[in-house]
Every structure is written in C-alpha cells, then in structure tokens.
GROMACS .gro file of C-alpha atoms in nm:
model
  266
    1UNK     CA    1   6.214  -1.905  -0.161
    2UNK     CA    2   6.444  -1.986   0.152
    3UNK     CA    3   6.299  -1.729   0.294
    4UNK     CA    4   5.934  -1.850   0.276
    5UNK     CA    5   6.010  -2.225   0.440
    6UNK     CA    6   5.992  -2.121   0.827
    7UNK     CA    7   5.605  -2.051   0.735
    8UNK     CA    8   5.588  -2.366   0.541
    9UNK     CA    9   5.761  -2.551   0.867
   10UNK     CA   10   5.507  -2.399   1.029
   11UNK     CA   11   5.238  -2.476   0.844
   12UNK     CA   12   5.391  -2.803   0.806
   13UNK     CA   13   5.403  -2.834   1.195
   14UNK     CA   14   4.996  -2.724   1.258
   15UNK     CA   15   4.834  -2.978   0.991
   16UNK     CA   16   5.063  -3.236   1.199
   17UNK     CA   17   4.933  -3.083   1.569
   18UNK     CA   18   4.540  -3.114   1.422
   19UNK     CA   19   4.564  -3.466   1.259
   20UNK     CA   20   4.757  -3.610   1.613
   21UNK     CA   21   4.506  -3.375   1.824
   22UNK     CA   22   4.182  -3.533   1.573
   23UNK     CA   23   4.329  -3.936   1.596
   24UNK     CA   24   4.329  -3.867   1.992
   25UNK     CA   25   3.975  -3.727   2.023
   26UNK     CA   26   3.812  -4.054   1.819
   27UNK     CA   27   4.078  -4.260   2.023
   28UNK     CA   28   3.977  -4.150   2.308
   29UNK     CA   29   3.551  -4.146   2.212
   30UNK     CA   30   3.647  -4.540   2.149
   31UNK     CA   31   3.808  -4.592   2.437
   32UNK     CA   32   3.364  -4.564   2.597
   33UNK     CA   33   3.314  -4.177   2.628
   34UNK     CA   34   3.160  -3.796   2.454
   35UNK     CA   35   3.277  -3.648   2.173
   36UNK     CA   36   3.313  -3.294   2.313
   37UNK     CA   37   3.459  -3.455   2.626
   38UNK     CA   38   3.755  -3.711   2.442
   39UNK     CA   39   3.752  -3.349   2.188
   40UNK     CA   40   3.814  -3.085   2.531
   41UNK     CA   41   4.088  -3.401   2.634
   42UNK     CA   42   4.282  -3.435   2.336
   43UNK     CA   43   4.318  -3.075   2.320
   44UNK     CA   44   4.435  -2.997   2.717
   45UNK     CA   45   4.603  -3.269   2.691
   46UNK     CA   46   4.817  -3.202   2.369
   47UNK     CA   47   4.866  -2.775   2.489
   48UNK     CA   48   4.965  -2.852   2.901
   49UNK     CA   49   4.619  -2.655   2.953
   50UNK     CA   50   4.508  -2.938   3.237
   51UNK     CA   51   4.254  -3.101   3.297
   52UNK     CA   52   4.004  -3.037   3.635
   53UNK     CA   53   3.971  -3.354   3.871
   54UNK     CA   54   3.694  -3.551   3.780
   55UNK     CA   55   3.772  -3.548   3.413
   56UNK     CA   56   4.198  -3.658   3.510
   57UNK     CA   57   4.008  -3.897   3.673
   58UNK     CA   58   3.855  -3.983   3.353
   59UNK     CA   59   4.213  -4.077   3.201
   60UNK     CA   60   4.412  -4.186   3.465
   61UNK     CA   61   4.116  -4.462   3.564
   62UNK     CA   62   4.152  -4.622   3.246
   63UNK     CA   63   4.442  -4.814   3.122
   64UNK     CA   64   4.413  -4.709   2.655
   65UNK     CA   65   4.298  -4.342   2.768
   66UNK     CA   66   4.626  -4.303   2.991
   67UNK     CA   67   4.853  -4.493   2.684
   68UNK     CA   68   4.685  -4.192   2.459
   69UNK     CA   69   4.682  -3.899   2.742
   70UNK     CA   70   5.064  -3.962   2.808
   71UNK     CA   71   5.187  -4.009   2.424
   72UNK     CA   72   4.950  -3.633   2.322
   73UNK     CA   73   5.105  -3.450   2.636
   74UNK     CA   74   5.471  -3.553   2.434
   75UNK     CA   75   5.363  -3.484   2.109
   76UNK     CA   76   5.249  -3.162   2.245
   77UNK     CA   77   5.592  -3.005   2.427
   78UNK     CA   78   5.762  -3.113   2.109
   79UNK     CA   79   5.506  -2.907   1.813
   80UNK     CA   80   5.431  -2.650   2.026
   81UNK     CA   81   5.797  -2.549   2.110
   82UNK     CA   82   5.904  -2.666   1.671
   83UNK     CA   83   5.629  -2.477   1.561
   84UNK     CA   84   5.683  -2.148   1.728
   85UNK     CA   85   6.079  -2.135   1.631
   86UNK     CA   86   5.944  -2.142   1.287
   87UNK     CA   87   5.660  -1.853   1.364
   88UNK     CA   88   5.976  -1.609   1.538
   89UNK     CA   89   6.237  -1.771   1.232
   90UNK     CA   90   6.034  -1.654   0.950
   91UNK     CA   91   5.997  -1.305   1.092
   92UNK     CA   92   6.333  -1.186   1.141
   93UNK     CA   93   6.456  -0.934   0.950
   94UNK     CA   94   6.816  -0.901   0.893
   95UNK     CA   95   6.808  -0.534   0.767
   96UNK     CA   96   6.935  -0.593   0.374
   97UNK     CA   97   6.490  -0.748   0.333
   98UNK     CA   98   6.348  -0.540   0.102
   99UNK     CA   99   5.998  -0.407   0.365
  100UNK     CA  100   5.761  -0.562   0.115
  101UNK     CA  101   5.916  -0.993   0.154
  102UNK     CA  102   5.765  -0.939   0.500
  103UNK     CA  103   5.421  -0.757   0.438
  104UNK     CA  104   5.361  -1.064   0.158
  105UNK     CA  105   5.481  -1.319   0.456
  106UNK     CA  106   5.260  -1.178   0.709
  107UNK     CA  107   4.974  -1.236   0.369
  108UNK     CA  108   5.110  -1.621   0.340
  109UNK     CA  109   5.060  -1.694   0.702
  110UNK     CA  110   4.761  -1.515   0.723
  111UNK     CA  111   4.592  -1.625   0.435
  112UNK     CA  112   4.744  -2.063   0.498
  113UNK     CA  113   4.620  -1.971   0.842
  114UNK     CA  114   4.258  -1.861   0.735
  115UNK     CA  115   4.259  -2.212   0.483
  116UNK     CA  116   4.341  -2.360   0.759
  117UNK     CA  117   4.022  -2.220   0.988
  118UNK     CA  118   3.814  -2.363   0.691
  119UNK     CA  119   3.855  -2.706   0.640
  120UNK     CA  120   3.811  -2.766   1.042
  121UNK     CA  121   3.558  -2.639   1.044
  122UNK     CA  122   3.376  -2.806   0.777
  123UNK     CA  123   3.138  -3.106   0.859
  124UNK     CA  124   3.227  -3.297   0.518
  125UNK     CA  125   3.612  -3.240   0.583
  126UNK     CA  126   3.479  -3.417   0.981
  127UNK     CA  127   3.282  -3.672   0.937
  128UNK     CA  128   3.516  -3.834   0.677
  129UNK     CA  129   3.807  -3.785   0.824
  130UNK     CA  130   3.678  -3.879   1.153
  131UNK     CA  131   3.553  -4.205   0.943
  132UNK     CA  132   3.939  -4.257   0.824
  133UNK     CA  133   4.099  -4.220   1.184
  134UNK     CA  134   3.872  -4.447   1.326
  135UNK     CA  135   3.881  -4.641   1.017
  136UNK     CA  136   4.283  -4.614   1.144
  137UNK     CA  137   4.258  -4.718   1.421
  138UNK     CA  138   4.036  -4.955   1.408
  139UNK     CA  139   4.222  -5.171   1.137
  140UNK     CA  140   4.654  -5.113   1.295
  141UNK     CA  141   4.538  -5.068   1.661
  142UNK     CA  142   4.348  -5.294   1.994
  143UNK     CA  143   4.178  -5.042   2.123
  144UNK     CA  144   3.924  -5.230   2.220
  145UNK     CA  145   4.059  -5.514   2.463
  146UNK     CA  146   3.658  -5.532   2.555
  147UNK     CA  147   3.434  -5.844   2.557
  148UNK     CA  148   3.184  -5.577   2.562
  149UNK     CA  149   3.274  -5.408   2.270
  150UNK     CA  150   3.197  -5.777   2.061
  151UNK     CA  151   2.862  -5.778   2.240
  152UNK     CA  152   2.750  -5.454   2.225
  153UNK     CA  153   2.864  -5.444   1.829
  154UNK     CA  154   3.087  -5.163   1.863
  155UNK     CA  155   3.175  -5.015   1.537
  156UNK     CA  156   2.870  -5.066   1.385
  157UNK     CA  157   2.688  -4.767   1.459
  158UNK     CA  158   2.671  -4.787   1.788
  159UNK     CA  159   2.874  -4.673   2.138
  160UNK     CA  160   2.868  -4.672   2.444
  161UNK     CA  161   2.994  -4.277   2.595
  162UNK     CA  162   3.003  -4.113   2.986
  163UNK     CA  163   2.765  -3.803   2.835
  164UNK     CA  164   2.864  -3.495   3.173
  165UNK     CA  165   2.504  -3.352   3.158
  166UNK     CA  166   2.564  -3.001   3.208
  167UNK     CA  167   2.281  -2.685   3.328
  168UNK     CA  168   2.199  -2.610   2.956
  169UNK     CA  169   2.121  -2.900   2.913
  170UNK     CA  170   1.834  -3.069   2.740
  171UNK     CA  171   1.821  -3.395   2.999
  172UNK     CA  172   1.855  -3.186   3.288
  173UNK     CA  173   1.649  -3.216   3.469
  174UNK     CA  174   1.370  -3.455   3.373
  175UNK     CA  175   1.316  -3.807   3.404
  176UNK     CA  176   1.450  -4.103   3.281
  177UNK     CA  177   1.048  -4.139   3.190
  178UNK     CA  178   0.956  -3.832   3.049
  179UNK     CA  179   1.325  -3.751   2.797
  180UNK     CA  180   1.186  -4.098   2.704
  181UNK     CA  181   1.520  -4.198   2.484
  182UNK     CA  182   1.449  -4.577   2.450
  183UNK     CA  183   1.250  -4.383   2.101
  184UNK     CA  184   1.558  -4.298   2.013
  185UNK     CA  185   1.674  -4.591   2.055
  186UNK     CA  186   1.925  -4.527   2.306
  187UNK     CA  187   2.001  -4.688   2.684
  188UNK     CA  188   2.029  -4.583   3.032
  189UNK     CA  189   2.345  -4.848   3.136
  190UNK     CA  190   2.386  -4.582   3.500
  191UNK     CA  191   2.416  -4.274   3.647
  192UNK     CA  192   2.769  -4.133   3.785
  193UNK     CA  193   2.578  -3.887   4.090
  194UNK     CA  194   2.886  -3.680   4.274
  195UNK     CA  195   2.843  -3.810   4.618
  196UNK     CA  196   2.657  -4.070   4.581
  197UNK     CA  197   2.693  -4.467   4.480
  198UNK     CA  198   2.604  -4.591   4.090
  199UNK     CA  199   2.305  -4.612   4.007
  200UNK     CA  200   2.313  -4.906   3.746
  201UNK     CA  201   2.045  -4.946   3.510
  202UNK     CA  202   1.796  -4.623   3.691
  203UNK     CA  203   1.442  -4.673   3.678
  204UNK     CA  204   1.196  -4.431   3.496
  205UNK     CA  205   1.154  -4.224   3.693
  206UNK     CA  206   1.522  -4.098   3.809
  207UNK     CA  207   1.580  -3.736   3.746
  208UNK     CA  208   1.901  -3.668   3.565
  209UNK     CA  209   2.107  -3.394   3.732
  210UNK     CA  210   2.335  -3.101   3.688
  211UNK     CA  211   2.681  -3.257   3.713
  212UNK     CA  212   2.553  -3.634   3.710
  213UNK     CA  213   2.806  -3.876   3.467
  214UNK     CA  214   2.524  -4.055   3.272
  215UNK     CA  215   2.611  -4.418   3.088
  216UNK     CA  216   2.463  -4.427   2.736
  217UNK     CA  217   2.438  -4.655   2.457
  218UNK     CA  218   2.261  -4.617   2.136
  219UNK     CA  219   2.390  -4.508   1.746
  220UNK     CA  220   2.647  -4.288   1.695
  221UNK     CA  221   2.467  -4.013   1.547
  222UNK     CA  222   2.234  -4.022   1.760
  223UNK     CA  223   2.416  -3.980   2.067
  224UNK     CA  224   2.564  -3.762   1.917
  225UNK     CA  225   2.282  -3.516   1.856
  226UNK     CA  226   2.214  -3.600   2.206
  227UNK     CA  227   2.566  -3.459   2.392
  228UNK     CA  228   2.483  -3.149   2.143
  229UNK     CA  229   2.125  -3.150   2.283
  230UNK     CA  230   2.049  -2.807   2.452
  231UNK     CA  231   1.728  -2.739   2.658
  232UNK     CA  232   1.448  -2.558   2.473
  233UNK     CA  233   1.247  -2.622   2.191
  234UNK     CA  234   1.521  -2.663   1.984
  235UNK     CA  235   1.630  -2.982   2.197
  236UNK     CA  236   1.274  -3.049   2.211
  237UNK     CA  237   1.276  -3.124   1.863
  238UNK     CA  238   1.597  -3.276   1.772
  239UNK     CA  239   1.425  -3.563   2.001
  240UNK     CA  240   1.130  -3.583   1.755
  241UNK     CA  241   1.283  -3.599   1.432
  242UNK     CA  242   1.555  -3.886   1.651
  243UNK     CA  243   1.253  -4.065   1.729
  244UNK     CA  244   1.097  -4.068   1.347
  245UNK     CA  245   1.463  -4.142   1.204
  246UNK     CA  246   1.455  -4.446   1.509
  247UNK     CA  247   1.066  -4.560   1.384
  248UNK     CA  248   1.147  -4.501   0.984
  249UNK     CA  249   1.386  -4.788   1.038
  250UNK     CA  250   1.195  -5.001   1.262
  251UNK     CA  251   1.023  -5.009   1.011
  252UNK     CA  252   1.295  -5.063   0.742
  253UNK     CA  253   1.401  -5.358   0.990
  254UNK     CA  254   1.044  -5.514   0.963
  255UNK     CA  255   1.012  -5.539   0.635
  256UNK     CA  256   1.381  -5.657   0.521
  257UNK     CA  257   1.206  -5.956   0.761
  258UNK     CA  258   0.975  -5.971   0.631
  259UNK     CA  259   1.103  -6.036   0.257
  260UNK     CA  260   1.341  -6.258   0.430
  261UNK     CA  261   1.044  -6.472   0.577
  262UNK     CA  262   0.943  -6.460   0.239
  263UNK     CA  263   1.217  -6.525   0.079
  264UNK     CA  264   1.259  -6.879   0.304
  265UNK     CA  265   0.887  -6.985   0.292
  266UNK     CA  266   0.954  -7.035  -0.085
   0.00000   0.00000   0.00000
C-alpha cells in the first residue's frame, strides 16, 4: 500500500489544482470578463505560462483580478512542484520491487487520469460545480465591490462581460443592427478598439472588427453561448434559438404580469 501513496497524493494535488483553477475562473467571470478569457487567464497564471500584453492589461488594471492572479501564481508554483515530486517518487525502483507492481502503478495512474479527464469534460458536472463555486464566492467573499452589481442585478441570471472579437466569431465584420443582439436580450454597452477611442453606447451602424473588445450586458447563458458562437450556419441557428428563448421568456413575463394585475383587481 505504501508504494501507492505517492500516486494517491498526486491525484489529490491534481484534483485540488483543478478546483483552484475552477474557483479562480468563476471569480474572474464575476469581475466582468468572458468565460473563455477567464479560463485562459486562470490556467496561464496557475501554470506560469504568462499572458499577451492586452490580456495582462486586463488583469493589472483591475484590483480584484490582480489579487486573484497573484494568488494563482503562488498556488500554482507549489502545486506543480508537489505533483512532479509525487510522480517521480511513485516510480522510483528500489531494486527489489517486482515488475508487476510497477505496471500496476502505471495502470492505476492511467485509470485515475482517465477518470479525472472524463469528469472535467462532463457538462453536467461543469454546470453544477460552477453554480456551487459561484454561490460560495458570493456567500463568503466581497468580489462585487461596485454599486452597478446591484443596479444591473448581476448574479441573478445577468452579467456584464468583456468579449474579444476573433476572426472566426459570429460577430465579426457585422454591424450591430444586423446582429439584432437586443432580440436575444443582450445590450452592447461599449466597444474598445485598438488604436481608437472607446466607443460608448454604440449605434446600430457600428461594425465589429476582429480585435475589438465589446462590453455586453445580458442573461448569463446567452452571453456564454455568444462567446462560443462561430460564423456560419451554426452561429445563425444559435442566434435564432436564443431569439425564440427570449420571446418565450417575454411571453411568460407578460402572462405573470397580467395574472398579478387580475389578482390585485379582485
């Protein structure tokens, strides 16, 4: 059993590392950046991979994000060193060990990593873990330090994000009027364009370019889908589904308001 303790400790380090990155990702999303960018920044900081200049600016210019990244860097250095040390110790041959035992440890390591990989790819686990982490962060931290959090009902199904427009995105090279984001329940608050002044409350004739950072407000699930939406027929279909969902929500809200009026009238 003692020969398997290093592998068990390795799994514990990996699980804790995954949880740390997940918590940091959700925390960064709560500060107003997109899911994909938050995930990239959290993983980069934890592994020490670093950022590009524009992404580094997004962190250093925001005090809460800066604290999250600094903590990730500290924990990442300790976690990676421990994981590598545990892995090396688990396969050190003392000279009198049976070869079957070594292959058994290889099998245990592969099986454990496969299980962890399947868990990280599960949408069901991902959604519930995100909800749990978000609830815990809101319960025991004060990430939402700005008054606009309450004004915009952030945390009640709505959020504000910074989304970088990429060349393959559904948004690229299209004007705001043609995108019809308002029909999905999404409002464009502003656009940051490299080499140009910040454009607040842009008009419908404004076209989005690759490299733009667009600030959006709307339902969390719609913004998450929009961040992952790519150009082409699949992106158009996602747009139509989001519009239908928004129309259904509006009808349900209208029915609730009508019922409330009838109840109060009686």
